[in-house]
PDB file of C-alpha atoms and ligand atoms in Angstrom:
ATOM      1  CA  UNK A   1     -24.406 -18.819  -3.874  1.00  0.00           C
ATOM      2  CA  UNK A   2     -21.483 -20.280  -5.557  1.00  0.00           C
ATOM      3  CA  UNK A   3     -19.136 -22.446  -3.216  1.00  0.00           C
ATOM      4  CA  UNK A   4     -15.675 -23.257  -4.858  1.00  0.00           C
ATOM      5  CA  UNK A   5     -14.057 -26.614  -3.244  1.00  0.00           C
ATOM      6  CA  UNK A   6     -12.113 -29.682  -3.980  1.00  0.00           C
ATOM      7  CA  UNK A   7     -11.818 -32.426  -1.172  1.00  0.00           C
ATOM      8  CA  UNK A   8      -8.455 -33.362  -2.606  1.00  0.00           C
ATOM      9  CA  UNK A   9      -7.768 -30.490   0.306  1.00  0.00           C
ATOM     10  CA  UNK A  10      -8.467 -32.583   2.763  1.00  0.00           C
ATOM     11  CA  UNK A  11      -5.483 -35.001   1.819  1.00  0.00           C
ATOM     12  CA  UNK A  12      -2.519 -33.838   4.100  1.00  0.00           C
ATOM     13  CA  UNK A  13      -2.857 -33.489   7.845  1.00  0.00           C
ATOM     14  CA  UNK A  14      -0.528 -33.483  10.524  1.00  0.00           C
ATOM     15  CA  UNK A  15      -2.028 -35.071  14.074  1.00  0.00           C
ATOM     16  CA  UNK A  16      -3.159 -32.666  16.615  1.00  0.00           C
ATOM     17  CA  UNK A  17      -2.550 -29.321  14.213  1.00  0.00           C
ATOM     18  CA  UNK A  18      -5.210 -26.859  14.643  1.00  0.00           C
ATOM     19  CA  UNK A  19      -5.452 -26.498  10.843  1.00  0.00           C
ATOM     20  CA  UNK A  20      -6.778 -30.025   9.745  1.00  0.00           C
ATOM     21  CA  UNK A  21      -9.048 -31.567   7.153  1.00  0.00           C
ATOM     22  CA  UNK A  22     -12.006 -31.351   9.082  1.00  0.00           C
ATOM     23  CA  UNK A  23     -12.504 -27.793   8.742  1.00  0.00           C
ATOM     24  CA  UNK A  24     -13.694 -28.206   5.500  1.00  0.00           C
ATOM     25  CA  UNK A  25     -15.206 -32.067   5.611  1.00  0.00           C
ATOM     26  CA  UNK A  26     -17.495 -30.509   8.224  1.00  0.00           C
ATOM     27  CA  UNK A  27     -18.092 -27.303   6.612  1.00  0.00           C
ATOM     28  CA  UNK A  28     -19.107 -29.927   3.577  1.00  0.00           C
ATOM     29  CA  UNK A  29     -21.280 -31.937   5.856  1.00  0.00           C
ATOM     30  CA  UNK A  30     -22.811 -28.526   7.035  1.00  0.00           C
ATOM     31  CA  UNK A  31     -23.954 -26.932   3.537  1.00  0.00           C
ATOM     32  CA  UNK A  32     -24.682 -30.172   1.906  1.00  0.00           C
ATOM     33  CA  UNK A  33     -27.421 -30.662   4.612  1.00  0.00           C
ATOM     34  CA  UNK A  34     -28.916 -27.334   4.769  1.00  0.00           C
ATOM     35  CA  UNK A  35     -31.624 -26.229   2.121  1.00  0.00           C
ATOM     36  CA  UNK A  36     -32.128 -22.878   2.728  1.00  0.00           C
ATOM     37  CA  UNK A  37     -28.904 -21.673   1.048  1.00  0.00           C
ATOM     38  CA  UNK A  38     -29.255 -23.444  -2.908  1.00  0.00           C
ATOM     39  CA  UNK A  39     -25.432 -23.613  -3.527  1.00  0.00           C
ATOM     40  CA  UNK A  40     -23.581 -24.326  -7.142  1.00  0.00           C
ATOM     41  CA  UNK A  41     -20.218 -26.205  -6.707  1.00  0.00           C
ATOM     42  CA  UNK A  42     -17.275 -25.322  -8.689  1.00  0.00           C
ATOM     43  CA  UNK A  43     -13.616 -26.416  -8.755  1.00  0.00           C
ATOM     44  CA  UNK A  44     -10.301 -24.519  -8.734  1.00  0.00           C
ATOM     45  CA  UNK A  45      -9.179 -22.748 -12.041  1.00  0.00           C
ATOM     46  CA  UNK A  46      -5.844 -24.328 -14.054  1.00  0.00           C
ATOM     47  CA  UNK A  47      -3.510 -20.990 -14.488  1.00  0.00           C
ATOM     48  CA  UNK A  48      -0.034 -20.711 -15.979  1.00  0.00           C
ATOM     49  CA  UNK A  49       2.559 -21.035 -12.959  1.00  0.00           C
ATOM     50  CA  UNK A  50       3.705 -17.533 -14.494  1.00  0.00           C
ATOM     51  CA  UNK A  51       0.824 -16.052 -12.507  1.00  0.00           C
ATOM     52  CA  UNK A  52       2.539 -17.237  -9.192  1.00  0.00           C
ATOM     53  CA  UNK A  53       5.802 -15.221  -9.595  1.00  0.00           C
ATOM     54  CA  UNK A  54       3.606 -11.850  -9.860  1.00  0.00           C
ATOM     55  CA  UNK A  55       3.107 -12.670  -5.774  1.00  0.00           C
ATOM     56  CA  UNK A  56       6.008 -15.170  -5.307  1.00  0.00           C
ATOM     57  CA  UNK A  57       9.824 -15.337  -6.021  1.00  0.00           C
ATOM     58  CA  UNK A  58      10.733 -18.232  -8.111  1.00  0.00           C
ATOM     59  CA  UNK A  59      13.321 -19.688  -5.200  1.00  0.00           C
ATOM     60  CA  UNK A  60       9.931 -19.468  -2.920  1.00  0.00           C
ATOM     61  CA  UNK A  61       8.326 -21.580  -5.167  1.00  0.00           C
ATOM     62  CA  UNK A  62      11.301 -24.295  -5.382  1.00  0.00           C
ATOM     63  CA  UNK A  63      11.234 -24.119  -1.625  1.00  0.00           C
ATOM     64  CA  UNK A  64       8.150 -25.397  -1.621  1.00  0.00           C
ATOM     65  CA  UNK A  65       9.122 -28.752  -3.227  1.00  0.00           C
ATOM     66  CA  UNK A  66      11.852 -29.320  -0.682  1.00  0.00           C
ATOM     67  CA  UNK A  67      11.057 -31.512   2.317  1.00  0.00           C
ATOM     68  CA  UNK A  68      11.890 -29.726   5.475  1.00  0.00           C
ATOM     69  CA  UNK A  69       9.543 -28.092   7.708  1.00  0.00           C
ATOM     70  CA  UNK A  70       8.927 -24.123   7.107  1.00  0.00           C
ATOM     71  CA  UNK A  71       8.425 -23.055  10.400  1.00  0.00           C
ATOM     72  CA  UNK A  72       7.108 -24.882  13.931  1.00  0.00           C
ATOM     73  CA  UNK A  73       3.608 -23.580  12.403  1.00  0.00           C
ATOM     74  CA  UNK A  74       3.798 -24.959   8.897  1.00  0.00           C
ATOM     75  CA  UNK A  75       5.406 -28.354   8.073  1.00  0.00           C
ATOM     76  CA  UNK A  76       6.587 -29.372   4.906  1.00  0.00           C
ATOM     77  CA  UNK A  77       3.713 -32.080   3.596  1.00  0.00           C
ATOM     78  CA  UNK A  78       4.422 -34.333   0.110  1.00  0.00           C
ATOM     79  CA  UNK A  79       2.397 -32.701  -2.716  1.00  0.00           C
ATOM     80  CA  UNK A  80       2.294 -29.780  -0.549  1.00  0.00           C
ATOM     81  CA  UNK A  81       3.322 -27.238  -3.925  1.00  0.00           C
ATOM     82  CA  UNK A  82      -0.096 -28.499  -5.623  1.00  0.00           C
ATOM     83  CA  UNK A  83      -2.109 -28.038  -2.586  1.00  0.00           C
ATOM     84  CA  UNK A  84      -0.967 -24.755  -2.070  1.00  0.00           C
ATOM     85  CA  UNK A  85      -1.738 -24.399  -6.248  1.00  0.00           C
ATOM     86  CA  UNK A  86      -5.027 -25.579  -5.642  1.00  0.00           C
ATOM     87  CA  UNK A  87      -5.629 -22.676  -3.028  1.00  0.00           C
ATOM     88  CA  UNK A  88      -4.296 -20.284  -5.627  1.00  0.00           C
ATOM     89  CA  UNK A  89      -6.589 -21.845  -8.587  1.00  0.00           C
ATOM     90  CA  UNK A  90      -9.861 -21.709  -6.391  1.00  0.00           C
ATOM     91  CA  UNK A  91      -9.383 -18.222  -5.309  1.00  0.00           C
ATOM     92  CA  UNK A  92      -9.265 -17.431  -9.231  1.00  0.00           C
ATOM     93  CA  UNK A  93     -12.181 -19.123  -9.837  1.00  0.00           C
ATOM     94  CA  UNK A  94     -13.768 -16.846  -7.525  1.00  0.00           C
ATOM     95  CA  UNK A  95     -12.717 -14.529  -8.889  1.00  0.00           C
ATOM     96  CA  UNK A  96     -13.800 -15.094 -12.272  1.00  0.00           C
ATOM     97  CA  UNK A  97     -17.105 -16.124 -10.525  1.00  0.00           C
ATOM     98  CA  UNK A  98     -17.485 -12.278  -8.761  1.00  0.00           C
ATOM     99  CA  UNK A  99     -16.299 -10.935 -11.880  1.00  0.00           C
ATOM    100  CA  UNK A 100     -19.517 -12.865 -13.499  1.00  0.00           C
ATOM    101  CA  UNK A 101     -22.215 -11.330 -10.935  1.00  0.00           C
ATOM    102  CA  UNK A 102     -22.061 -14.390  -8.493  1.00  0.00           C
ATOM    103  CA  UNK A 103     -21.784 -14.421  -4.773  1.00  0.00           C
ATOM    104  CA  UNK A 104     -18.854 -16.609  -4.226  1.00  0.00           C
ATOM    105  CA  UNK A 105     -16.867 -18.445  -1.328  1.00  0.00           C
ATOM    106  CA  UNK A 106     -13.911 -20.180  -1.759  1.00  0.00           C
ATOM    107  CA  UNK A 107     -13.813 -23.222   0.566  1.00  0.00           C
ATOM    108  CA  UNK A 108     -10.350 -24.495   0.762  1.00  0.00           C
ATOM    109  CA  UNK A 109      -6.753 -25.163   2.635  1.00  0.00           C
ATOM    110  CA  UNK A 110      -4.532 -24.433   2.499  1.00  0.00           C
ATOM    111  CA  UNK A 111      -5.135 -20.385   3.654  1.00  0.00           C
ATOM    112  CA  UNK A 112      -2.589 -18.452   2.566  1.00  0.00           C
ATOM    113  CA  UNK A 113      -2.773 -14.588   3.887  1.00  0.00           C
ATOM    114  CA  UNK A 114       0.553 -15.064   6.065  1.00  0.00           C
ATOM    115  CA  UNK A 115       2.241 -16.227   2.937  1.00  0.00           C
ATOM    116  CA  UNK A 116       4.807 -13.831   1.806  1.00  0.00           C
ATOM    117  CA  UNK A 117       6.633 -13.585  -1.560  1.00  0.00           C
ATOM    118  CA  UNK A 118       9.559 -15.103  -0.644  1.00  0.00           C
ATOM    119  CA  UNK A 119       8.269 -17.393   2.341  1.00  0.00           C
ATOM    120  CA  UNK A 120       6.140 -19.944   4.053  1.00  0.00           C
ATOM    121  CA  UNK A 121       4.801 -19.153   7.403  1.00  0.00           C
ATOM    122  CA  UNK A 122       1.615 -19.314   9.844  1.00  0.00           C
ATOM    123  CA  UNK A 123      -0.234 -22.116   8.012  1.00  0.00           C
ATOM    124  CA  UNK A 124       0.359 -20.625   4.344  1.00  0.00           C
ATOM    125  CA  UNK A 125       2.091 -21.570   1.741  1.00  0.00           C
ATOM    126  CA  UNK A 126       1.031 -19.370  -1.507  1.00  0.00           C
ATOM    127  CA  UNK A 127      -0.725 -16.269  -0.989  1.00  0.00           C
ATOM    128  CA  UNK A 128      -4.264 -17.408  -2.518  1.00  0.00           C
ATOM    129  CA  UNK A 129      -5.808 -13.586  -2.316  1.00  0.00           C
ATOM    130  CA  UNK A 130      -2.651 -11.041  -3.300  1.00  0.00           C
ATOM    131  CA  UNK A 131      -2.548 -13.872  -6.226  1.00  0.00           C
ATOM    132  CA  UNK A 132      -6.027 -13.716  -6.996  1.00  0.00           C
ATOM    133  CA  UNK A 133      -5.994  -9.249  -6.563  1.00  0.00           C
ATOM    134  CA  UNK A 134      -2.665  -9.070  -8.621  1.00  0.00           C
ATOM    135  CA  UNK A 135      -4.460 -10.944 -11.653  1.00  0.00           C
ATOM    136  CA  UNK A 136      -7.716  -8.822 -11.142  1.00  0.00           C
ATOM    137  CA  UNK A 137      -5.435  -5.577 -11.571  1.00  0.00           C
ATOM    138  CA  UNK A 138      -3.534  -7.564 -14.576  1.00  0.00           C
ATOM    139  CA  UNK A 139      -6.657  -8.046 -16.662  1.00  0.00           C
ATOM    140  CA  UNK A 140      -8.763  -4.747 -16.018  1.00  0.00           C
ATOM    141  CA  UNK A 141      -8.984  -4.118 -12.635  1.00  0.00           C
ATOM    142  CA  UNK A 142      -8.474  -0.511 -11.470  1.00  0.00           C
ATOM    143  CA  UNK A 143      -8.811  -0.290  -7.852  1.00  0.00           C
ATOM    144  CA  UNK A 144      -9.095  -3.605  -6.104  1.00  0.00           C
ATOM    145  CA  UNK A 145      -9.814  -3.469  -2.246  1.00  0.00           C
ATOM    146  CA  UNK A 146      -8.420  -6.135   0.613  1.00  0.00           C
ATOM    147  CA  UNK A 147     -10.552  -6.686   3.505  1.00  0.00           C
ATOM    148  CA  UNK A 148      -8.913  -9.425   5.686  1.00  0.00           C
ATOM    149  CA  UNK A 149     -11.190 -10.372   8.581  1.00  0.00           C
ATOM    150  CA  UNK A 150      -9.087 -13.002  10.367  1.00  0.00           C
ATOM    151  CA  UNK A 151      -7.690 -12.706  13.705  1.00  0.00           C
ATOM    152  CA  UNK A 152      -4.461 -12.461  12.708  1.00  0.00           C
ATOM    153  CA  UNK A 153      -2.832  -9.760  10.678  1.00  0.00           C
ATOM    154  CA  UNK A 154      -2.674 -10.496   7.074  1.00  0.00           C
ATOM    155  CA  UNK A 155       1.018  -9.600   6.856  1.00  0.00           C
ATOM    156  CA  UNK A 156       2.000 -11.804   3.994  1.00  0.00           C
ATOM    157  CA  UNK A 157      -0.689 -10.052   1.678  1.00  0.00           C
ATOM    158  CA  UNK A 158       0.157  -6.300   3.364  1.00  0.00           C
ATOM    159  CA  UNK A 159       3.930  -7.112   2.480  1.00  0.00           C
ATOM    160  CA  UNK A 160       2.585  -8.087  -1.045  1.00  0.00           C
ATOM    161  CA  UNK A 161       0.840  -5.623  -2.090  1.00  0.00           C
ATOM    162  CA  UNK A 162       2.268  -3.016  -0.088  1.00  0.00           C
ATOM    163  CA  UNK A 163       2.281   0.373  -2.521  1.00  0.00           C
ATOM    164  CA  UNK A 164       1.040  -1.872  -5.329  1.00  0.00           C
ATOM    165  CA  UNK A 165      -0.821   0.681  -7.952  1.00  0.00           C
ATOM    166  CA  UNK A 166      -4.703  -0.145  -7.641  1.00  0.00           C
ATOM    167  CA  UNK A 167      -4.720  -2.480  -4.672  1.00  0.00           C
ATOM    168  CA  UNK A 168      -5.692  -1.832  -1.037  1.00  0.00           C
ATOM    169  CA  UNK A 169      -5.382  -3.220   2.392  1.00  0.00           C
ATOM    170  CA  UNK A 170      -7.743  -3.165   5.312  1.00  0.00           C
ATOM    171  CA  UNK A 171      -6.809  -5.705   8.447  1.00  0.00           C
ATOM    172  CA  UNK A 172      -8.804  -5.784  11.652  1.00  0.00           C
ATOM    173  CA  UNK A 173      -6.952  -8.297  13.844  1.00  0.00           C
ATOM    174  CA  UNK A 174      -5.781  -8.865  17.427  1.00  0.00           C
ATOM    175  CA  UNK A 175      -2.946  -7.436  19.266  1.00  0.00           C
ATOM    176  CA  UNK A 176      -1.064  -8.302  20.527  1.00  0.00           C
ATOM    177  CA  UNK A 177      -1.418 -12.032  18.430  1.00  0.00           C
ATOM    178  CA  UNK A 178       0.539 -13.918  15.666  1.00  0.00           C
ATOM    179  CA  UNK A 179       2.176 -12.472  13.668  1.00  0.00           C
ATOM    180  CA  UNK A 180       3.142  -9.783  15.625  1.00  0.00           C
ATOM    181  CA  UNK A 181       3.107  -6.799  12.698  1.00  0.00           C
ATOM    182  CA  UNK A 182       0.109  -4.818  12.203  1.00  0.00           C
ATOM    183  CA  UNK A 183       0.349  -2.193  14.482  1.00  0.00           C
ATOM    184  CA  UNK A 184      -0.197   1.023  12.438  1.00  0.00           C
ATOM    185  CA  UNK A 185      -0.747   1.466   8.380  1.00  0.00           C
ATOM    186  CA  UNK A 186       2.141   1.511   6.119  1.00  0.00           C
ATOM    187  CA  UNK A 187       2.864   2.596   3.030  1.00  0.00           C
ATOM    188  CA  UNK A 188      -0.059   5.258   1.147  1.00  0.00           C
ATOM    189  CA  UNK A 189      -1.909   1.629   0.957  1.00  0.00           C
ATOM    190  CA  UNK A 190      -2.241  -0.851   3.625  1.00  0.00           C
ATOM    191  CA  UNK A 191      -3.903   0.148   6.686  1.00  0.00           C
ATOM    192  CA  UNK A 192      -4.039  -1.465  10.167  1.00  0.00           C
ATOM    193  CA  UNK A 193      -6.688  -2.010  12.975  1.00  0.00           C
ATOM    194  CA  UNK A 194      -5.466  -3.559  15.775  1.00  0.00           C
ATOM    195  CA  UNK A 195      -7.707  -4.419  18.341  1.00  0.00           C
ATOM    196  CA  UNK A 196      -6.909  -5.795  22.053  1.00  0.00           C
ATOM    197  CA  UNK A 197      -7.053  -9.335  23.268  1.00  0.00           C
ATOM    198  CA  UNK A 198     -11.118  -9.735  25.117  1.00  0.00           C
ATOM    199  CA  UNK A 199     -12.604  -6.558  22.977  1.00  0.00           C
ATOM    200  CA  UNK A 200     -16.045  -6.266  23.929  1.00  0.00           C
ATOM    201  CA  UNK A 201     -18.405  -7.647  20.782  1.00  0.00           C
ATOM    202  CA  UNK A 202     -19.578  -4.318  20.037  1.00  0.00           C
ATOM    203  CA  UNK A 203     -16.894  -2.695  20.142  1.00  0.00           C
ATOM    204  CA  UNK A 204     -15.062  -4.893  17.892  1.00  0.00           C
ATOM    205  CA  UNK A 205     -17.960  -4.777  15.497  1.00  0.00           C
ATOM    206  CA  UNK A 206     -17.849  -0.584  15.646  1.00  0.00           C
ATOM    207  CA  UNK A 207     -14.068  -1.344  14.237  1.00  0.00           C
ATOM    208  CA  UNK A 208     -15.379  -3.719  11.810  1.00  0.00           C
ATOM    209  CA  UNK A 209     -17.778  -1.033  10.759  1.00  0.00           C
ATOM    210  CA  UNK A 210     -15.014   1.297  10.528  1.00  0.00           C
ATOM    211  CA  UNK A 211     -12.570  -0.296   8.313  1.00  0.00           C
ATOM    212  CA  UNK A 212     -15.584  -1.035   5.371  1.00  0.00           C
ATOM    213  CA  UNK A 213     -16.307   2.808   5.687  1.00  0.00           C
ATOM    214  CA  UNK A 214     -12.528   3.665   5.171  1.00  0.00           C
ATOM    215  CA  UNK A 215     -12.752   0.544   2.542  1.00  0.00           C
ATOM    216  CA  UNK A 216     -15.915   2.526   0.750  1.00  0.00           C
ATOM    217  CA  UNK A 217     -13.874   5.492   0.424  1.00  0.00           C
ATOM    218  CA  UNK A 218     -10.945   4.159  -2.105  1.00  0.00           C
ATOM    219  CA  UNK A 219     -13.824   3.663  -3.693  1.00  0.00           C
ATOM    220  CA  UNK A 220     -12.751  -0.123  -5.073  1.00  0.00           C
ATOM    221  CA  UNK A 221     -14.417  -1.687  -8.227  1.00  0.00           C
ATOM    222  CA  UNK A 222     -13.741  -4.999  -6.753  1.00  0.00           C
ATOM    223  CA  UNK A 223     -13.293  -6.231  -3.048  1.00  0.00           C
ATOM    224  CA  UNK A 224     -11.268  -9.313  -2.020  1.00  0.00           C
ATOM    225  CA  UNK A 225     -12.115 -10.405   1.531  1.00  0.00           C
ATOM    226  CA  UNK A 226      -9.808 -12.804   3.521  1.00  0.00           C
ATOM    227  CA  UNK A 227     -12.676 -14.488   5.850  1.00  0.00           C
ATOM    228  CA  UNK A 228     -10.807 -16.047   8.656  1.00  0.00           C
ATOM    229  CA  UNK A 229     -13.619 -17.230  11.747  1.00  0.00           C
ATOM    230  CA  UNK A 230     -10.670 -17.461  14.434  1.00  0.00           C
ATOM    231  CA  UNK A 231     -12.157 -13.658  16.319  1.00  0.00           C
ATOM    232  CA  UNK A 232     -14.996 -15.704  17.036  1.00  0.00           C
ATOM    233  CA  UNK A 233     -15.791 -16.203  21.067  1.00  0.00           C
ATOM    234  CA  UNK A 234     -14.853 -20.206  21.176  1.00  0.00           C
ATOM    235  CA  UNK A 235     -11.719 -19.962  18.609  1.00  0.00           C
ATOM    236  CA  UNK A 236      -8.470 -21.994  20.504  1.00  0.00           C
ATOM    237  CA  UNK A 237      -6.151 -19.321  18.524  1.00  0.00           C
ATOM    238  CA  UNK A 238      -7.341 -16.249  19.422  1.00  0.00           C
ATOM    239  CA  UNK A 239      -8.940 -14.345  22.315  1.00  0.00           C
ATOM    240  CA  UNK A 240     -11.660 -12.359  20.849  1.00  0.00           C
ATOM    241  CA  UNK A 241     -15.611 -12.165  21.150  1.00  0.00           C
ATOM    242  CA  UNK A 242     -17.674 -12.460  17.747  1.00  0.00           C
ATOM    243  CA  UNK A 243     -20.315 -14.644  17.556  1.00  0.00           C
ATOM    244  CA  UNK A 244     -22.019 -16.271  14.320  1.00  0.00           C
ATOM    245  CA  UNK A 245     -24.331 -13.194  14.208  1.00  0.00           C
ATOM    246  CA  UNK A 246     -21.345 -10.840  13.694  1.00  0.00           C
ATOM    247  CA  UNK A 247     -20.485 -13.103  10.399  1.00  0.00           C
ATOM    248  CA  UNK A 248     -23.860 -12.958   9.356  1.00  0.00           C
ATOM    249  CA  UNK A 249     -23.527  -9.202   9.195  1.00  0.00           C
ATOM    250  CA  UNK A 250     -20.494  -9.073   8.118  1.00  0.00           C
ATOM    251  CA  UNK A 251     -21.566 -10.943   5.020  1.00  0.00           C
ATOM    252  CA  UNK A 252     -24.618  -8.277   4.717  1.00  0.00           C
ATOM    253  CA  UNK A 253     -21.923  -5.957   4.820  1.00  0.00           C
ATOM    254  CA  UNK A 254     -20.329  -6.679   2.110  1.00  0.00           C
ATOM    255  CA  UNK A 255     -23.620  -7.194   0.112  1.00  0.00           C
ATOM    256  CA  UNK A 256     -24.217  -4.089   0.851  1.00  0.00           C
ATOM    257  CA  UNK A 257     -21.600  -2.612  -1.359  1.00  0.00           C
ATOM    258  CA  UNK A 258     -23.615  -3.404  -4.404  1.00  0.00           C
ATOM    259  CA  UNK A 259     -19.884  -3.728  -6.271  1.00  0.00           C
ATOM    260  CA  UNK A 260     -18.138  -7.790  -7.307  1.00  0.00           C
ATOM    261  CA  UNK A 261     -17.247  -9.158  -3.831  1.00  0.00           C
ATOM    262  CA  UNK A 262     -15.208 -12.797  -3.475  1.00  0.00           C
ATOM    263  CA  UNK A 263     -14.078 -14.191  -0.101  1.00  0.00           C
ATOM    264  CA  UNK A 264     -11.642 -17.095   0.043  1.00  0.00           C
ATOM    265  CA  UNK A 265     -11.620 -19.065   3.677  1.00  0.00           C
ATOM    266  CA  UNK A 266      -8.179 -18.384   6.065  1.00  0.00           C
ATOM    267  CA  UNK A 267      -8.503 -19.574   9.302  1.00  0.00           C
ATOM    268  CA  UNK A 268     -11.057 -20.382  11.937  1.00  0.00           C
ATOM    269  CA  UNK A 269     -10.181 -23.452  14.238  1.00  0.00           C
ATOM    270  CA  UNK A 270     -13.142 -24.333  16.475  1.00  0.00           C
ATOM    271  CA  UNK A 271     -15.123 -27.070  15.741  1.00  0.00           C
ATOM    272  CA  UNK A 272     -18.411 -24.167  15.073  1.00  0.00           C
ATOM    273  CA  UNK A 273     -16.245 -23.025  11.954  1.00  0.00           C
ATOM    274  CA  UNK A 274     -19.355 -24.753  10.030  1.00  0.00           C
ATOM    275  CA  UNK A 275     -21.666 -22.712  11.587  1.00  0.00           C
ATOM    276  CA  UNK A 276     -19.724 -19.515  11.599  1.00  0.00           C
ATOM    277  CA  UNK A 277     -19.237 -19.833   7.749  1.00  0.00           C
ATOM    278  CA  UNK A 278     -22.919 -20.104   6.962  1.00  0.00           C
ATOM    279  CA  UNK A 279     -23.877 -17.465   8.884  1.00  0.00           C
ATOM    280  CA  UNK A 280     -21.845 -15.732   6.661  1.00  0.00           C
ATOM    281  CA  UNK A 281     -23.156 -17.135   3.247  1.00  0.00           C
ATOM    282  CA  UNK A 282     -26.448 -16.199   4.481  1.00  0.00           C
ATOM    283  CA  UNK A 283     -25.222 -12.617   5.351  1.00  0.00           C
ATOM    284  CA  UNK A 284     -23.964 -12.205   1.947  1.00  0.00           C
ATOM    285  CA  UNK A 285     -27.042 -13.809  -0.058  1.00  0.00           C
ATOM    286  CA  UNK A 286     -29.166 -11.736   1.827  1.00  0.00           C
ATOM    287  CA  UNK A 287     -30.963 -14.839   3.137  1.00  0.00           C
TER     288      UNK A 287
HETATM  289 ZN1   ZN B 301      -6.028 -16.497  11.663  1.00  0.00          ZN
END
């Protein structure tokens, strides 16, 4: 298992905001201790900042140097552009990693699946996955498949790579919920499964189920997953049911595939997200 991190991640916070450092300290503190799961570390990827502006407008990019706030969700923070870079660099590294043979999480903030090309929003600053699938389908790629896990609906990377040749887009997410969008699929390439506030575990698993089945059938040489742990029971955010078993086996899932698989962290905001994450290492080592 290949874990790609950089604690330099941990150096912006704002008091009391739900997306803070010690997601990933503890997370760190969590799979240092363990033995079970033998991890190699690895560090973002340098790219060219032309990469970017495949996913991003070049005045989004300058916003991102200017200090005002974004939204009430997403304050400006100094060095908040190379964070956001750093995001970007790690989910190429995993990339490169999946591309390789490895099994490969990227550990880092901040997320970025809200992001959209020409904005900030929900936490995100860059869009660290439709970044990370738009250089896939630039350097071989042919059919690269998005499967965003998080509670919320991945708009940023659905308005991204909306009727983009070779990518798709699966989202399972509450509604209603932040953002708002995800209701029904759009385009002939993003698809939608919204699923009510308090879903019964099981149920929410069946949908789960279903969206790697539809996933499996654009037959994808390479999958991109968005792993956000905020549908778990205990998340603040969200009002949904999973428990750490439902990331183990959503990791096995994905295993299961047998094709290049690389998962980059979004959100999750209980103080379990440790937990919640190895379960799903282990589900996708097979361990
Ligand atoms: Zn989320």
């Amino acid at each position: 298992m290949k874990v790609i991190t950089d604690e330099k991640c941990t150096g912006y916070a704002q008091p009391g905001h739900p997306e803070r450092p010690a997601r990933i300290t503890k997370t760190l503190e969590k799979l240092r201790a363990q033995t079970e799961l033998p991890i190699a570390w690895g560090k973002p990827a340098a790219f060219d900042e032309a990469l970017l502006l495949r996913a991003h407008t070049g005045e989004h990019l300058a916003r991102l140097e200017k200090p005002e706030d974004f939204d009430a969700d997403s304050p400006f923070f100094p060095g908040i552009g190379a964070h956001a870079r750093a995001s970007v660099g790690a989910a190429l590294e995993a990339l490169k990693a999946a591309r390789a043979g490895e099994t490969v999480f990227s550990l880092m903030r901040p997320p970025g699946h809200h992001a959209t090309r020409t904005r900030a929003m929900g936490f995100c600053y860059l869009n660290n996955i439709a970044s990370a699938v738009l250089e896939a389908l630039a350097t071989g790629a042919k059919r690269v498949a998005v499967y965003d896990f998080d509670v919320h609906h991945g708009n940023g990377t659905e308005a991204i790579l909306l009727d983009k040749t070779g990518a798709s887009f699966f989202s399972i997410h509450q509604h209603p919920c932040y953002p708002g969008t995800g209701t029904r699929n759009v385009g002939d390439n993003c698809f939608n499964y919204p699923v009510p506030p308090q879903t019964p575990r099981g149920e929410y698993r069946h949908v789960l189920a279903s969206a790697v089945e539809h996933l499996q059938k654009v037959n994808p040489d390479l999958v991109a997953v968005s792993a956000g742990f905020d549908a778990y029971a205990h998340d603040p955010l969200a009002q949904e049911t999973l428990e750490a078993e439902d990331y183990y086996w959503l990791g096995q899932q994905f295993r299961s595939l047998g094709i290049p698989v690389f998962s980059l962290l979004e959100g999750g905001y209980s103080d379990d997200l440790p937990q919640l994450i190895f379960a799903y290492l282990r589900g996708l080592e097979g361990k």
